Short mmCIF file of C-alpha atoms and ligand atoms in Angstrom, two decimals:
data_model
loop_
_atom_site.label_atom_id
_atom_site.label_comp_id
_atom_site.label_asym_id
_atom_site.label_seq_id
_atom_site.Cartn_x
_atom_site.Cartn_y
_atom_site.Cartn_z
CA UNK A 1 -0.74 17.96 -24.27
CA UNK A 2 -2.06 18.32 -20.52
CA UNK A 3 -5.39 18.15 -19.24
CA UNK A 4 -6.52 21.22 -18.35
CA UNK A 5 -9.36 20.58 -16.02
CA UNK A 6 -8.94 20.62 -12.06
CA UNK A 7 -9.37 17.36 -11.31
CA UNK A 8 -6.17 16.65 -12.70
CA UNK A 9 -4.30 20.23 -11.43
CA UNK A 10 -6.15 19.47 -7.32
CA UNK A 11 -4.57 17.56 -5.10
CA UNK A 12 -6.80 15.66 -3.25
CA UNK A 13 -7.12 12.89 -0.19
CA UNK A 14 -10.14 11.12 0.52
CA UNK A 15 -11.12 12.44 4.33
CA UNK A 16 -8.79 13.44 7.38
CA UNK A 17 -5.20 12.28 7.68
CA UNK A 18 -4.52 10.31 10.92
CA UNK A 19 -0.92 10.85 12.82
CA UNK A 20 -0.33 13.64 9.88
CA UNK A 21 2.53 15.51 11.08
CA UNK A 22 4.14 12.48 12.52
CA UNK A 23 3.75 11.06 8.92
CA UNK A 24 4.71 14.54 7.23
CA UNK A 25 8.10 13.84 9.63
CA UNK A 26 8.93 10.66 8.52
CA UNK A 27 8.48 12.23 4.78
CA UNK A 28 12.10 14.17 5.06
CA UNK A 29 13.80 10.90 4.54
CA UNK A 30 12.08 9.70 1.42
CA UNK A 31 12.33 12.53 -0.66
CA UNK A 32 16.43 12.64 0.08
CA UNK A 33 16.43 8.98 -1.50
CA UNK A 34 15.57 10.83 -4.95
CA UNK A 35 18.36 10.92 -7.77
CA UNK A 36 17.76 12.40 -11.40
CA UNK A 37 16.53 9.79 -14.01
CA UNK A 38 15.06 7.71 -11.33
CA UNK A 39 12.04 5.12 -11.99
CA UNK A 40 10.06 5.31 -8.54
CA UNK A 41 7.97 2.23 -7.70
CA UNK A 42 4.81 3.94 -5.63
CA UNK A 43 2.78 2.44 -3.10
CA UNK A 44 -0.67 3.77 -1.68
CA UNK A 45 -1.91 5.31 1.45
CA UNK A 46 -2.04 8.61 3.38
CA UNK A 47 2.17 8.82 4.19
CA UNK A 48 2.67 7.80 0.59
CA UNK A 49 0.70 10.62 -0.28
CA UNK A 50 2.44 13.09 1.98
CA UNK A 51 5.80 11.74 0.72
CA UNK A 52 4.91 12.21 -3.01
CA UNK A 53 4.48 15.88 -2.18
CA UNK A 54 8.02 16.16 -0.08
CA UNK A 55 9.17 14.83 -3.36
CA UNK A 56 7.69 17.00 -6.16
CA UNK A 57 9.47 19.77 -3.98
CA UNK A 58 12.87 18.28 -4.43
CA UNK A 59 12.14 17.61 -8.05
CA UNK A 60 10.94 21.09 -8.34
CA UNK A 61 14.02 22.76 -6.53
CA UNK A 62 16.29 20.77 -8.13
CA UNK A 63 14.93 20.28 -11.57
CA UNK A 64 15.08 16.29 -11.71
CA UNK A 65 13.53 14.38 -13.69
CA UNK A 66 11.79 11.10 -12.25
CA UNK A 67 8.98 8.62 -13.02
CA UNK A 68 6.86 7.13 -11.16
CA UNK A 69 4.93 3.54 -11.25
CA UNK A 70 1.72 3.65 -9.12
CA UNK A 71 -0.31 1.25 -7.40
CA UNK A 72 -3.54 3.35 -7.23
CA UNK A 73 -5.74 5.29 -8.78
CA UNK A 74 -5.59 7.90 -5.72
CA UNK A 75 -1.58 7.88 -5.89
CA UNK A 76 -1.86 8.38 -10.19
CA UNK A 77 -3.79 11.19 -9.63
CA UNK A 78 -1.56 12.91 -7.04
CA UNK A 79 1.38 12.15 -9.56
CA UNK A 80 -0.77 13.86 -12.44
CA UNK A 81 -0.95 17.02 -9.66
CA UNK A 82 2.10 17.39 -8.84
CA UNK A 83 3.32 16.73 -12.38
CA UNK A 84 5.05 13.38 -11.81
CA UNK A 85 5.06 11.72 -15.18
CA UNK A 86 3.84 7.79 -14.59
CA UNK A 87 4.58 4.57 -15.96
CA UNK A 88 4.05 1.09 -15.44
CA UNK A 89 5.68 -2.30 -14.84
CA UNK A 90 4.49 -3.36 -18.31
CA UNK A 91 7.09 -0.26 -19.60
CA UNK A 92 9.73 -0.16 -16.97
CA UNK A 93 11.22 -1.59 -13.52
CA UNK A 94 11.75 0.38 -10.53
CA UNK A 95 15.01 1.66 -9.51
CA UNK A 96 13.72 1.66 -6.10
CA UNK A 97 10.05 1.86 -4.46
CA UNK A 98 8.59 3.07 -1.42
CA UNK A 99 5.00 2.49 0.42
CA UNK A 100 3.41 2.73 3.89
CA UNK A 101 2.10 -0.20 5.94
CA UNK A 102 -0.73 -0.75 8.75
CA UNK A 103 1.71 -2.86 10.98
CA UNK A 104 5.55 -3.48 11.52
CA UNK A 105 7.09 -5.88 13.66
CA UNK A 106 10.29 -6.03 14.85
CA UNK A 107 11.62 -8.05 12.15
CA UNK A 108 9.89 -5.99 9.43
CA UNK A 109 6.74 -8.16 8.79
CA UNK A 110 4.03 -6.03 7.36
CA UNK A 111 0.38 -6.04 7.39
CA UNK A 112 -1.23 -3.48 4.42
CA UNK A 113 -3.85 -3.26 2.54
CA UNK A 114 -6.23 -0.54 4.28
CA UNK A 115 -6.19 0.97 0.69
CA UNK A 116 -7.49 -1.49 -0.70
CA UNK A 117 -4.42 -1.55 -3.08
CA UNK A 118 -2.27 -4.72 -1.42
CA UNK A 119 -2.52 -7.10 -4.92
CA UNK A 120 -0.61 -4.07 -7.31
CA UNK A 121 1.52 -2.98 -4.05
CA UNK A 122 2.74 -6.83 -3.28
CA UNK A 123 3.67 -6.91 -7.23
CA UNK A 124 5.52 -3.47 -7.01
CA UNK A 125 7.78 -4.59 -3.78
CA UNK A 126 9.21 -8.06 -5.61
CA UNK A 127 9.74 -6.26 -8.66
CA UNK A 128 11.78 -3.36 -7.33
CA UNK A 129 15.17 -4.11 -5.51
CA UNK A 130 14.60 -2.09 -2.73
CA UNK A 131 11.54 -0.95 -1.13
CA UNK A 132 11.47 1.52 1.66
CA UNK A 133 8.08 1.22 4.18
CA UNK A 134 7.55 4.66 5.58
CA UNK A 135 6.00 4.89 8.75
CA UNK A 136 5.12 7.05 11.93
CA UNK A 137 5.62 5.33 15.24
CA UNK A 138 2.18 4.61 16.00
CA UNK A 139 2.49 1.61 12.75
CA UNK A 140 4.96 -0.64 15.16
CA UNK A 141 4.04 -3.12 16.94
CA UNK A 142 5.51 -6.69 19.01
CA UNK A 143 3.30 -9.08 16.68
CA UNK A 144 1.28 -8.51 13.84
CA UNK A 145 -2.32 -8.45 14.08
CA UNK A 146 -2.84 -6.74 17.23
CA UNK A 147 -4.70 -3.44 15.63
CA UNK A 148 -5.26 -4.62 12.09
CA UNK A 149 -7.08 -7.63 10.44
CA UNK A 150 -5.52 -9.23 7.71
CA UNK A 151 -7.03 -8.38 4.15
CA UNK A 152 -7.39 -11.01 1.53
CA UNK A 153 -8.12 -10.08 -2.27
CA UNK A 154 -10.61 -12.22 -3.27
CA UNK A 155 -11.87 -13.17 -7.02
CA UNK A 156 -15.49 -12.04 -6.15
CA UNK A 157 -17.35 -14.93 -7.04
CA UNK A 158 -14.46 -17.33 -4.52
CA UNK A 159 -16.34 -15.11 -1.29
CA UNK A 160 -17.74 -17.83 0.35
CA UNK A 161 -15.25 -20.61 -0.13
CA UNK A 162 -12.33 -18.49 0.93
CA UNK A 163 -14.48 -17.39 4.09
CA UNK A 164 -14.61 -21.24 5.27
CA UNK A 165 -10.95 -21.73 4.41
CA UNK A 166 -9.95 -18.65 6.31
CA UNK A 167 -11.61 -19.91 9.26
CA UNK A 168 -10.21 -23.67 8.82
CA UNK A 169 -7.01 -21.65 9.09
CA UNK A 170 -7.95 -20.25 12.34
CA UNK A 171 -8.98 -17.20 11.36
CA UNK A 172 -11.67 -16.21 14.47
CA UNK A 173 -13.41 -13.38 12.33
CA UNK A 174 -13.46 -12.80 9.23
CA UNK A 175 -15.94 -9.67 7.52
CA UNK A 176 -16.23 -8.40 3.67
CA UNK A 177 -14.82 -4.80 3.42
CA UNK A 178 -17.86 -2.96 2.88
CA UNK A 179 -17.27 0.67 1.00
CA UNK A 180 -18.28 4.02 2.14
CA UNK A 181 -19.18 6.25 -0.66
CA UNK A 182 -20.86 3.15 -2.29
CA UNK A 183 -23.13 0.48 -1.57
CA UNK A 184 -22.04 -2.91 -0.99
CA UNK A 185 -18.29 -3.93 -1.06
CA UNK A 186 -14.91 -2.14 -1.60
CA UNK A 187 -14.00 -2.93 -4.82
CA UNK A 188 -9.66 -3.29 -5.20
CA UNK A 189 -7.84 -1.06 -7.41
CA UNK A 190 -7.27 -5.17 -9.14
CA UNK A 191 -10.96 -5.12 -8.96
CA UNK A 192 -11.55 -7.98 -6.75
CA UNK A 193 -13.53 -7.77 -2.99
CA UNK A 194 -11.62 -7.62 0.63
CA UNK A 195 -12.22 -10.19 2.91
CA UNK A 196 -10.74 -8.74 6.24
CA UNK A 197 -9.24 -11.82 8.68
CA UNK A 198 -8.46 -11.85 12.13
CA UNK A 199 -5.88 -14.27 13.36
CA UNK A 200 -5.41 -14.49 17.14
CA UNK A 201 -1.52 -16.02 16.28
CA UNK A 202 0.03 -15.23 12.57
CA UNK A 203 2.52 -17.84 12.00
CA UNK A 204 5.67 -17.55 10.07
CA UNK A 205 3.63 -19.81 7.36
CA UNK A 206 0.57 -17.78 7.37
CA UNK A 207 1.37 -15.29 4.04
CA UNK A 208 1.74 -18.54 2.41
CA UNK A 209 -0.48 -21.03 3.63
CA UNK A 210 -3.06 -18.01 2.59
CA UNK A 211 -2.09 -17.68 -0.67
CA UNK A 212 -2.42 -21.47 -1.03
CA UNK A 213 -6.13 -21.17 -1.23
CA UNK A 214 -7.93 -20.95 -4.30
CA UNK A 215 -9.84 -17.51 -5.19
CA UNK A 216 -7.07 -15.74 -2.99
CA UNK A 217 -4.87 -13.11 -4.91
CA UNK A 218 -3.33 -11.87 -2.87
CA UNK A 219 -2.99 -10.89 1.09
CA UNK A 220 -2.12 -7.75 3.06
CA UNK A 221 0.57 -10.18 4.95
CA UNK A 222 4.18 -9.60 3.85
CA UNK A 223 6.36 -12.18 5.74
CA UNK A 224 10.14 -11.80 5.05
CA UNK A 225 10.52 -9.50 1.92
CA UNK A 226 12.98 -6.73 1.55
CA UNK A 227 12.24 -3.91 2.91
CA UNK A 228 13.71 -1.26 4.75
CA UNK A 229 11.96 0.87 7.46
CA UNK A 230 12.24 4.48 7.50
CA UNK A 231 10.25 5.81 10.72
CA UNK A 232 10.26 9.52 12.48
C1 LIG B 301 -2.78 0.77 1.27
C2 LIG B 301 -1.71 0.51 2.26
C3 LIG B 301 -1.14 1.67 2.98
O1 LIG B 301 0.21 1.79 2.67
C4 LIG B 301 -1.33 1.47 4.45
O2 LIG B 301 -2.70 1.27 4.71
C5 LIG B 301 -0.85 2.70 5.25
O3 LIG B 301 -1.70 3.79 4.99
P1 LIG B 301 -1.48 5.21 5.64
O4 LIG B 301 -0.15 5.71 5.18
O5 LIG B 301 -2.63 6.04 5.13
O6 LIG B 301 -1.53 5.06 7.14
O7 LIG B 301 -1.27 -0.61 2.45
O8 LIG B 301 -3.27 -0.41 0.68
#
């Protein structure tokens, strides 16, 4: 049985999409990776967003059956929407996955985690064996950092200590994501807090030497993984 209530029939984004019809371009490509049967690892974001729709029209035209495994609430209920059955990596591994990113460098370094969903979307990309990063042109840059801090999932109560380390690492700024519908901070889909870093040089090491410290899940830094980029 289906809910019947319109939450779960409305499509819905949180606020203005930037760059939208370059995203809504780079789209096209996505939804042609789809084959019947196909268990679709699903990141978060505004172009992920756009592409799920590019690809409920495929399945629609085409009558194929797929699953997807999202990362977020907000991409779970677009699924429910647009009638995507969902799954998770407890049940099933991805065929193949797809996400967006803040930053791109040329060798296809990533910073994400504007979402607020990096932990879940880092766990996603090294379980599936392919993971396309969809992006408009506005995403690439010559070295990461230049528009976009860091972010660094933090165990709540590990704030402070992961602050100092940050900024033993050479971090030169580093804030708590604050939220906007709610007071205090942004709470991660892995309910944890953001700490957001600046880092006037990010290292080949710097994914790692992050993760080293205690409290830190996770960061928005993805140094070397598989991806492929799919731009307009
Ligand atoms: C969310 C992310 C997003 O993929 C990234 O922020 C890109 O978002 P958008 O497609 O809205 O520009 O990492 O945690």
């Amino acid at each position: 049985m289906q809910w019947q209530s319109s939450i779960a029939q409305t499509l819905q984004w949180s606020g203005e999409i930037v760059n939208r019809e370059a995203k809504q371009q780079a789209t096209v490509a996505i939804a042609g990776k789809v084959s019947n049967g196909d268990v679709i690892g699903v990141g978060s974001g505004s172009t992920v967003f756009l592409s799920l729709q590019a690809i409920a029209r495929r399945v629609q035209d085409e009558d194929l059956q797929i699953t997807g495994i999202p990362t977020s609430y907000e991409v779970a209920l677009a699924c429910t929407a647009l009638g995507i059955p969902t799954t998770s990596l407890l049940e099933a591994k991805p065929d193949w996955a797809f996400d967006g990113a803040d930053e791109v460098d040329p060798n296809h370094n990533l910073i994400k985690g504007r979402g607020g969903a990096l932990f879940k979307e880092k766990i996603l990309m090294v379980s599936s064996p392919k993971t396309y990063i969809v992006v408009d042109k506005s995403k690439l840059v010559h070295t990461l950092g230049q528009k976009f801090p860091i972010p660094v999932e933090v165990y709540p109560l590990s704030v402070h200590y992961v602050e100092s380390r940050l900024i033993q690492l050479g971090a030169f700024e580093v804030k708590l994501r604050l939220a906007q519908s709610k007071d205090g901070p942004v709470i991660t889909e892995a309910g944890n807090f953001i700490l957001d870093a600046r880092f006037a040089n990010v290292a080949s090491d710097l994914e790692g030497r992050i993760k080293g410290i205690t409290g830190v899940l996770e960061s928005g830094l993805f140094q070397g993984y598989n991806v492929e980029i799919i731009t307009t």
